[in-house]
Amino acid sequence: MKTIALGERIMKDVALIDVGGTSIKYGLWDSKNDQLVEKGAFDTPKDLAGYYAGLTKVINDFKTNHELAGVGMSTPGAVNKETGIIEGASALPYIHNFKIQDELEKRFGLPVSMENDANCAALAEMDRGVAKGLKNLIFIVIGTGVGGSVIMDGHVHHGKHLFGGEFGYTLAEGYKTLSNVGTAVSLAKRYNEAKGTNYSGKDIFDLAKNGDKLAQEYAHDLYHHLAVAIYNLQYGFDPEMIVLGGGISQSDTLIPNIEKEIQIILDKVEIAPFMPVIKSCKYHNDANLIGAYVDFKQSM
């Protein structure tokens, strides 16, 4: 990776890319005004050639009107920061297991930083979101499954196998993982299998609010499993804050119900002296782009 002098980096803008399974978002970090501008998106290409072409066009368009310090990218997969290879698997098999960072730098003619999308979202929250000013946090993304990030001393903790933050792999009960039992998707699946219905996770929460006993039971199970996971993460890593992301994180009832379950744990486990600080994330659609900028700053 090319290096840039600190003064030079501050004066120039940074192009940002957020690669998703269905669309690729992009934007520009206006270094002078310290903000994200000129956002756009296009459909994620079906192959590597289309991927290169789409990204190169975005960067070349930015180059016509801006002097760029480089490109920050948020991407699915396990990014190996040392090799520039995206390991693991994702919905885009063509981006994996070769030195894609080097290839992109050749095409862009600029230094490129790459980081996993959940890690980028966590960096955004630490840099200017709900965890601004903190250096140690756990970020939990609750979506179809459960993922996240561990931030230590202001930087992503990747782990030996790049599995840092893969909280969905942790066991919740028996041999069921947290991804199996700790999401709105899993909640809806359980209810629909029991009732022969086709409700969404949001529908189940609404049913629970309206007195449906089975929905209340299953919703309680979800809160309990998330509470146990958060309790374990708090006392395993002792972060300053645990931040929740994903669509469910915007529910007004999620954190109060998780805290209620954690309090039950604290009442039973008397040696545990404090309640974790749990907050919902600030950023959603722009989180990965903002985090890609933070990662670029740290990587250069």
Protein backbone atom coordinates (compact mmCIF):
# COMPACT_ATOMS: atom_id res chain seq x y z
CA MET A 1 0.00 0.00 0.00
CA LYS A 2 1.22 3.48 -0.83
CA THR A 3 1.83 5.81 2.07
CA ILE A 4 0.72 9.43 2.24
CA ALA A 5 2.19 12.19 4.38
CA LEU A 6 -0.20 13.37 7.10
CA GLY A 7 -0.47 16.92 5.78
CA GLU A 8 -1.14 15.72 2.25
CA ARG A 9 -3.85 13.34 3.44
CA ILE A 10 -5.68 16.05 5.37
CA MET A 11 -5.81 18.39 2.39
CA LYS A 12 -7.26 15.85 -0.04
CA ASP A 13 -10.67 14.22 -0.26
CA VAL A 14 -11.26 10.48 0.02
CA ALA A 15 -13.45 8.43 -2.31
CA LEU A 16 -15.56 5.87 -0.45
CA ILE A 17 -17.15 2.60 -1.58
CA ASP A 18 -19.62 0.35 0.27
CA VAL A 19 -19.98 -3.01 -1.47
CA GLY A 20 -23.23 -4.84 -0.81
CA GLY A 21 -24.83 -7.96 -2.22
CA THR A 22 -27.49 -6.07 -4.19
CA SER A 23 -26.07 -2.56 -4.56
CA ILE A 24 -22.79 -0.69 -4.29
CA LYS A 25 -22.98 2.69 -2.57
CA TYR A 26 -20.37 5.37 -2.96
CA GLY A 27 -19.60 8.86 -1.72
CA LEU A 28 -16.85 11.38 -1.19
CA TRP A 29 -15.39 12.49 2.11
CA ASP A 30 -15.04 16.26 1.92
CA SER A 31 -11.92 16.71 4.06
CA LYS A 32 -12.28 20.49 4.30
CA ASN A 33 -15.78 20.32 5.77
CA ASP A 34 -15.36 16.88 7.37
CA GLN A 35 -18.51 15.39 5.90
CA LEU A 36 -19.85 12.80 3.47
CA VAL A 37 -21.04 14.25 0.16
CA GLU A 38 -21.89 13.27 -3.44
CA LYS A 39 -23.51 9.97 -2.55
CA GLY A 40 -24.80 7.54 -5.11
CA ALA A 41 -25.33 3.86 -5.84
CA PHE A 42 -25.49 1.27 -8.62
CA ASP A 43 -26.57 -2.35 -8.84
CA THR A 44 -23.89 -4.82 -7.76
CA PRO A 45 -22.38 -6.40 -10.88
CA LYS A 46 -22.68 -10.12 -11.53
CA ASP A 47 -18.98 -10.70 -12.25
CA LEU A 48 -15.51 -9.38 -11.53
CA ALA A 49 -15.17 -7.52 -14.82
CA GLY A 50 -18.35 -5.58 -14.14
CA TYR A 51 -17.22 -4.94 -10.57
CA TYR A 52 -13.91 -3.45 -11.76
CA ALA A 53 -15.67 -1.38 -14.43
CA GLY A 54 -18.30 0.03 -12.07
CA LEU A 55 -15.85 0.98 -9.33
CA THR A 56 -13.29 2.44 -11.74
CA LYS A 57 -15.96 4.65 -13.32
CA VAL A 58 -16.95 6.01 -9.89
CA ILE A 59 -13.34 6.80 -8.98
CA ASN A 60 -12.55 8.36 -12.35
CA ASP A 61 -15.66 10.55 -12.09
CA PHE A 62 -14.52 11.77 -8.68
CA LYS A 63 -11.04 12.42 -10.04
CA THR A 64 -12.37 14.89 -12.62
CA ASN A 65 -13.46 17.35 -9.91
CA HIS A 66 -11.46 16.40 -6.83
CA GLU A 67 -7.91 15.75 -5.77
CA LEU A 68 -8.08 12.39 -4.01
CA ALA A 69 -5.89 11.03 -1.24
CA GLY A 70 -7.17 7.54 -1.94
CA VAL A 71 -10.11 5.16 -1.69
CA GLY A 72 -11.69 3.67 1.43
CA MET A 73 -13.79 0.54 0.95
CA SER A 74 -16.32 -1.34 3.05
CA THR A 75 -16.85 -4.88 1.82
CA PRO A 76 -18.40 -8.19 2.83
CA GLY A 77 -16.07 -11.01 3.80
CA ALA A 78 -13.08 -11.38 6.10
CA VAL A 79 -10.59 -8.74 5.02
CA ASN A 80 -6.98 -9.65 5.64
CA LYS A 81 -5.36 -6.26 6.17
CA GLU A 82 -1.85 -7.70 5.79
CA THR A 83 -2.34 -9.41 2.43
CA GLY A 84 -5.09 -7.34 0.82
CA ILE A 85 -7.11 -10.52 0.27
CA ILE A 86 -10.80 -10.89 1.16
CA GLU A 87 -11.03 -14.29 2.81
CA GLY A 88 -14.12 -16.18 3.94
CA ALA A 89 -17.29 -16.12 1.83
CA SER A 90 -20.06 -13.72 0.84
CA ALA A 91 -22.79 -13.21 -1.74
CA LEU A 92 -20.04 -12.09 -4.14
CA PRO A 93 -17.74 -15.09 -4.62
CA TYR A 94 -15.72 -13.31 -7.30
CA ILE A 95 -14.11 -10.86 -4.84
CA HIS A 96 -12.54 -13.56 -2.65
CA ASN A 97 -9.17 -15.27 -2.26
CA PHE A 98 -6.85 -13.22 -4.46
CA LYS A 99 -4.98 -9.93 -3.99
CA ILE A 100 -7.92 -7.74 -4.91
CA GLN A 101 -6.58 -4.68 -3.07
CA ASP A 102 -3.49 -4.63 -5.31
CA GLU A 103 -5.66 -4.99 -8.40
CA LEU A 104 -7.89 -2.10 -7.36
CA GLU A 105 -4.91 0.14 -6.59
CA LYS A 106 -3.58 -0.49 -10.10
CA ARG A 107 -6.91 0.41 -11.69
CA PHE A 108 -7.54 3.47 -9.53
CA GLY A 109 -3.97 4.73 -9.45
CA LEU A 110 -4.57 5.47 -5.77
CA PRO A 111 -3.95 3.82 -2.38
CA VAL A 112 -6.88 1.69 -1.23
CA SER A 113 -7.91 0.60 2.27
CA MET A 114 -10.40 -2.22 2.76
CA GLU A 115 -12.33 -3.36 5.82
CA ASN A 116 -15.26 -5.64 6.59
CA ASP A 117 -18.66 -3.91 6.53
CA ALA A 118 -19.58 -4.63 10.17
CA ASN A 119 -16.17 -3.38 11.28
CA CYS A 120 -16.72 -0.20 9.26
CA ALA A 121 -20.07 0.39 10.93
CA ALA A 122 -18.42 -0.01 14.33
CA LEU A 123 -15.66 2.45 13.41
CA ALA A 124 -18.28 4.99 12.33
CA GLU A 125 -20.02 4.76 15.72
CA MET A 126 -16.70 5.15 17.54
CA ASP A 127 -15.50 8.07 15.44
CA ARG A 128 -18.63 10.24 15.44
CA GLY A 129 -21.62 8.16 16.41
CA VAL A 130 -23.16 7.02 19.68
CA ALA A 131 -19.74 5.85 20.97
CA LYS A 132 -17.86 9.01 20.01
CA GLY A 133 -14.89 9.59 22.31
CA LEU A 134 -14.68 5.94 23.39
CA LYS A 135 -11.89 3.54 22.46
CA ASN A 136 -13.23 0.14 23.50
CA LEU A 137 -16.60 -1.13 22.36
CA ILE A 138 -18.52 -4.13 21.14
CA PHE A 139 -20.75 -3.65 18.10
CA ILE A 140 -23.47 -6.25 17.55
CA VAL A 141 -25.35 -6.37 14.24
CA ILE A 142 -28.68 -8.17 14.55
CA GLY A 143 -29.97 -8.99 11.07
CA THR A 144 -30.73 -12.27 9.35
CA GLY A 145 -27.96 -13.62 11.57
CA VAL A 146 -25.78 -12.00 14.22
CA GLY A 147 -22.43 -10.43 13.45
CA GLY A 148 -20.44 -7.50 14.71
CA SER A 149 -17.09 -6.09 15.65
CA VAL A 150 -14.69 -5.75 18.55
CA ILE A 151 -12.95 -2.37 18.86
CA MET A 152 -9.93 -2.27 21.16
CA ASP A 153 -7.95 0.91 21.81
CA GLY A 154 -9.69 2.56 18.86
CA HIS A 155 -8.88 -0.17 16.33
CA VAL A 156 -10.64 -3.27 15.01
CA HIS A 157 -9.60 -6.51 16.69
CA HIS A 158 -9.57 -9.00 13.82
CA GLY A 159 -8.35 -12.10 15.65
CA LYS A 160 -6.05 -14.87 14.47
CA HIS A 161 -8.56 -16.30 11.97
CA LEU A 162 -10.25 -12.94 11.18
CA PHE A 163 -13.27 -14.09 13.19
CA GLY A 164 -13.27 -11.22 15.68
CA GLY A 165 -16.87 -10.05 16.08
CA GLU A 166 -18.52 -13.23 14.76
CA PHE A 167 -20.86 -13.31 17.74
CA GLY A 168 -23.45 -15.31 15.81
CA TYR A 169 -21.21 -18.37 16.19
CA THR A 170 -21.41 -18.30 19.99
CA LEU A 171 -23.61 -20.91 21.63
CA ALA A 172 -26.90 -19.81 23.15
CA GLU A 173 -28.51 -23.06 24.24
CA GLY A 174 -27.47 -26.61 23.56
CA TYR A 175 -25.80 -26.50 20.17
CA LYS A 176 -27.91 -23.66 18.83
CA THR A 177 -25.94 -20.54 17.99
CA LEU A 178 -26.92 -16.97 18.77
CA SER A 179 -27.77 -16.51 15.08
CA ASN A 180 -30.24 -19.40 15.43
CA VAL A 181 -32.14 -17.87 18.36
CA GLY A 182 -31.24 -14.17 18.69
CA THR A 183 -32.78 -12.46 15.66
CA ALA A 184 -36.19 -11.27 14.55
CA VAL A 185 -35.89 -13.67 11.60
CA SER A 186 -35.43 -16.65 13.94
CA LEU A 187 -38.29 -15.37 16.11
CA ALA A 188 -40.65 -15.28 13.12
CA LYS A 189 -39.50 -18.71 11.95
CA ARG A 190 -40.30 -20.30 15.33
CA TYR A 191 -43.72 -18.66 15.52
CA ASN A 192 -44.68 -19.46 11.94
CA GLU A 193 -43.65 -23.11 12.33
CA ALA A 194 -45.78 -23.38 15.46
CA LYS A 195 -48.81 -21.56 14.05
CA GLY A 196 -48.64 -22.25 10.32
CA THR A 197 -48.52 -18.52 9.60
CA ASN A 198 -46.24 -16.29 7.50
CA TYR A 199 -45.53 -13.34 9.80
CA SER A 200 -42.41 -11.19 9.85
CA GLY A 201 -40.37 -10.54 12.97
CA LYS A 202 -42.01 -7.12 13.32
CA ASP A 203 -45.43 -8.78 13.12
CA ILE A 204 -44.50 -11.10 16.00
CA PHE A 205 -43.44 -8.17 18.18
CA ASP A 206 -46.74 -6.44 17.37
CA LEU A 207 -48.64 -9.60 18.28
CA ALA A 208 -46.74 -9.77 21.55
CA LYS A 209 -47.69 -6.17 22.38
CA ASN A 210 -51.34 -7.04 21.67
CA GLY A 211 -51.36 -9.95 24.11
CA ASP A 212 -50.56 -12.99 21.96
CA LYS A 213 -49.16 -15.42 24.56
CA LEU A 214 -46.99 -17.46 22.19
CA ALA A 215 -45.56 -14.31 20.60
CA GLN A 216 -44.79 -12.98 24.09
CA GLU A 217 -43.05 -16.25 25.03
CA TYR A 218 -40.89 -16.28 21.91
CA ALA A 219 -40.10 -12.56 22.17
CA HIS A 220 -39.01 -13.12 25.78
CA ASP A 221 -36.72 -15.94 24.62
CA LEU A 222 -35.08 -13.60 22.09
CA TYR A 223 -34.49 -10.90 24.71
CA HIS A 224 -33.08 -13.51 27.08
CA HIS A 225 -30.63 -14.93 24.56
CA LEU A 226 -29.40 -11.47 23.58
CA ALA A 227 -29.10 -10.53 27.25
CA VAL A 228 -26.97 -13.58 28.01
CA ALA A 229 -24.74 -12.86 25.01
CA ILE A 230 -24.31 -9.21 26.00
CA TYR A 231 -23.61 -10.15 29.62
CA ASN A 232 -20.92 -12.60 28.51
CA LEU A 233 -19.35 -10.10 26.11
CA GLN A 234 -19.35 -7.37 28.74
CA TYR A 235 -17.61 -9.53 31.32
CA GLY A 236 -15.32 -11.11 28.73
CA PHE A 237 -14.04 -7.92 27.07
CA ASP A 238 -15.20 -5.19 29.51
CA PRO A 239 -15.94 -2.60 26.79
CA GLU A 240 -17.01 0.95 27.57
CA MET A 241 -20.19 0.44 25.55
CA ILE A 242 -22.08 -2.22 23.63
CA VAL A 243 -23.71 -0.81 20.49
CA LEU A 244 -26.58 -2.57 18.73
CA GLY A 245 -27.14 -2.31 14.97
CA GLY A 246 -29.48 -3.86 12.43
CA GLY A 247 -33.14 -3.07 11.83
CA ILE A 248 -34.28 -4.43 15.20
CA SER A 249 -31.96 -2.00 17.00
CA GLN A 250 -34.40 0.83 16.29
CA SER A 251 -37.17 -0.74 18.33
CA ASP A 252 -37.96 1.35 21.41
CA THR A 253 -38.57 -1.82 23.43
CA LEU A 254 -35.44 -3.80 22.52
CA ILE A 255 -32.88 -2.34 24.93
CA PRO A 256 -35.27 -1.96 27.91
CA ASN A 257 -36.26 -5.61 27.56
CA ILE A 258 -32.65 -6.76 27.22
CA GLU A 259 -31.70 -4.69 30.30
CA LYS A 260 -34.59 -6.26 32.21
CA GLU A 261 -33.22 -9.72 31.40
CA ILE A 262 -29.67 -8.70 32.31
CA GLN A 263 -30.90 -7.39 35.65
CA ILE A 264 -32.36 -10.82 36.37
CA ILE A 265 -28.92 -12.29 35.64
CA LEU A 266 -27.22 -9.71 37.88
CA ASP A 267 -29.63 -10.50 40.71
CA LYS A 268 -28.73 -14.17 40.50
CA VAL A 269 -24.99 -13.76 39.80
CA GLU A 270 -24.17 -11.51 42.73
CA ILE A 271 -20.46 -11.31 41.89
CA ALA A 272 -21.26 -9.31 38.73
CA PRO A 273 -21.23 -5.66 39.90
CA PHE A 274 -22.62 -3.55 37.03
CA MET A 275 -25.06 -3.29 34.14
CA PRO A 276 -23.51 -3.01 30.66
CA VAL A 277 -23.99 0.30 28.85
CA ILE A 278 -26.10 -0.58 25.80
CA LYS A 279 -26.98 1.90 23.05
CA SER A 280 -28.60 1.75 19.62
CA CYS A 281 -26.38 2.82 16.74
CA LYS A 282 -26.61 6.33 15.31
CA TYR A 283 -25.77 5.55 11.71
CA HIS A 284 -27.57 3.22 9.33
CA ASN A 285 -27.44 3.77 5.57
CA ASP A 286 -24.21 5.79 5.71
CA ALA A 287 -22.48 3.82 8.46
CA ASN A 288 -20.27 1.72 6.20
CA LEU A 289 -19.16 4.68 4.10
CA ILE A 290 -18.28 6.74 7.18
CA GLY A 291 -16.47 3.77 8.69
CA ALA A 292 -14.54 3.20 5.47
CA TYR A 293 -13.24 6.76 5.83
CA VAL A 294 -12.20 6.11 9.44
CA ASP A 295 -10.44 2.92 8.35
CA PHE A 296 -8.67 4.82 5.56
CA LYS A 297 -7.37 7.36 8.06
CA GLN A 298 -6.10 4.59 10.31
CA SER A 299 -4.63 2.52 7.48
CA MET A 300 -2.63 5.30 5.92
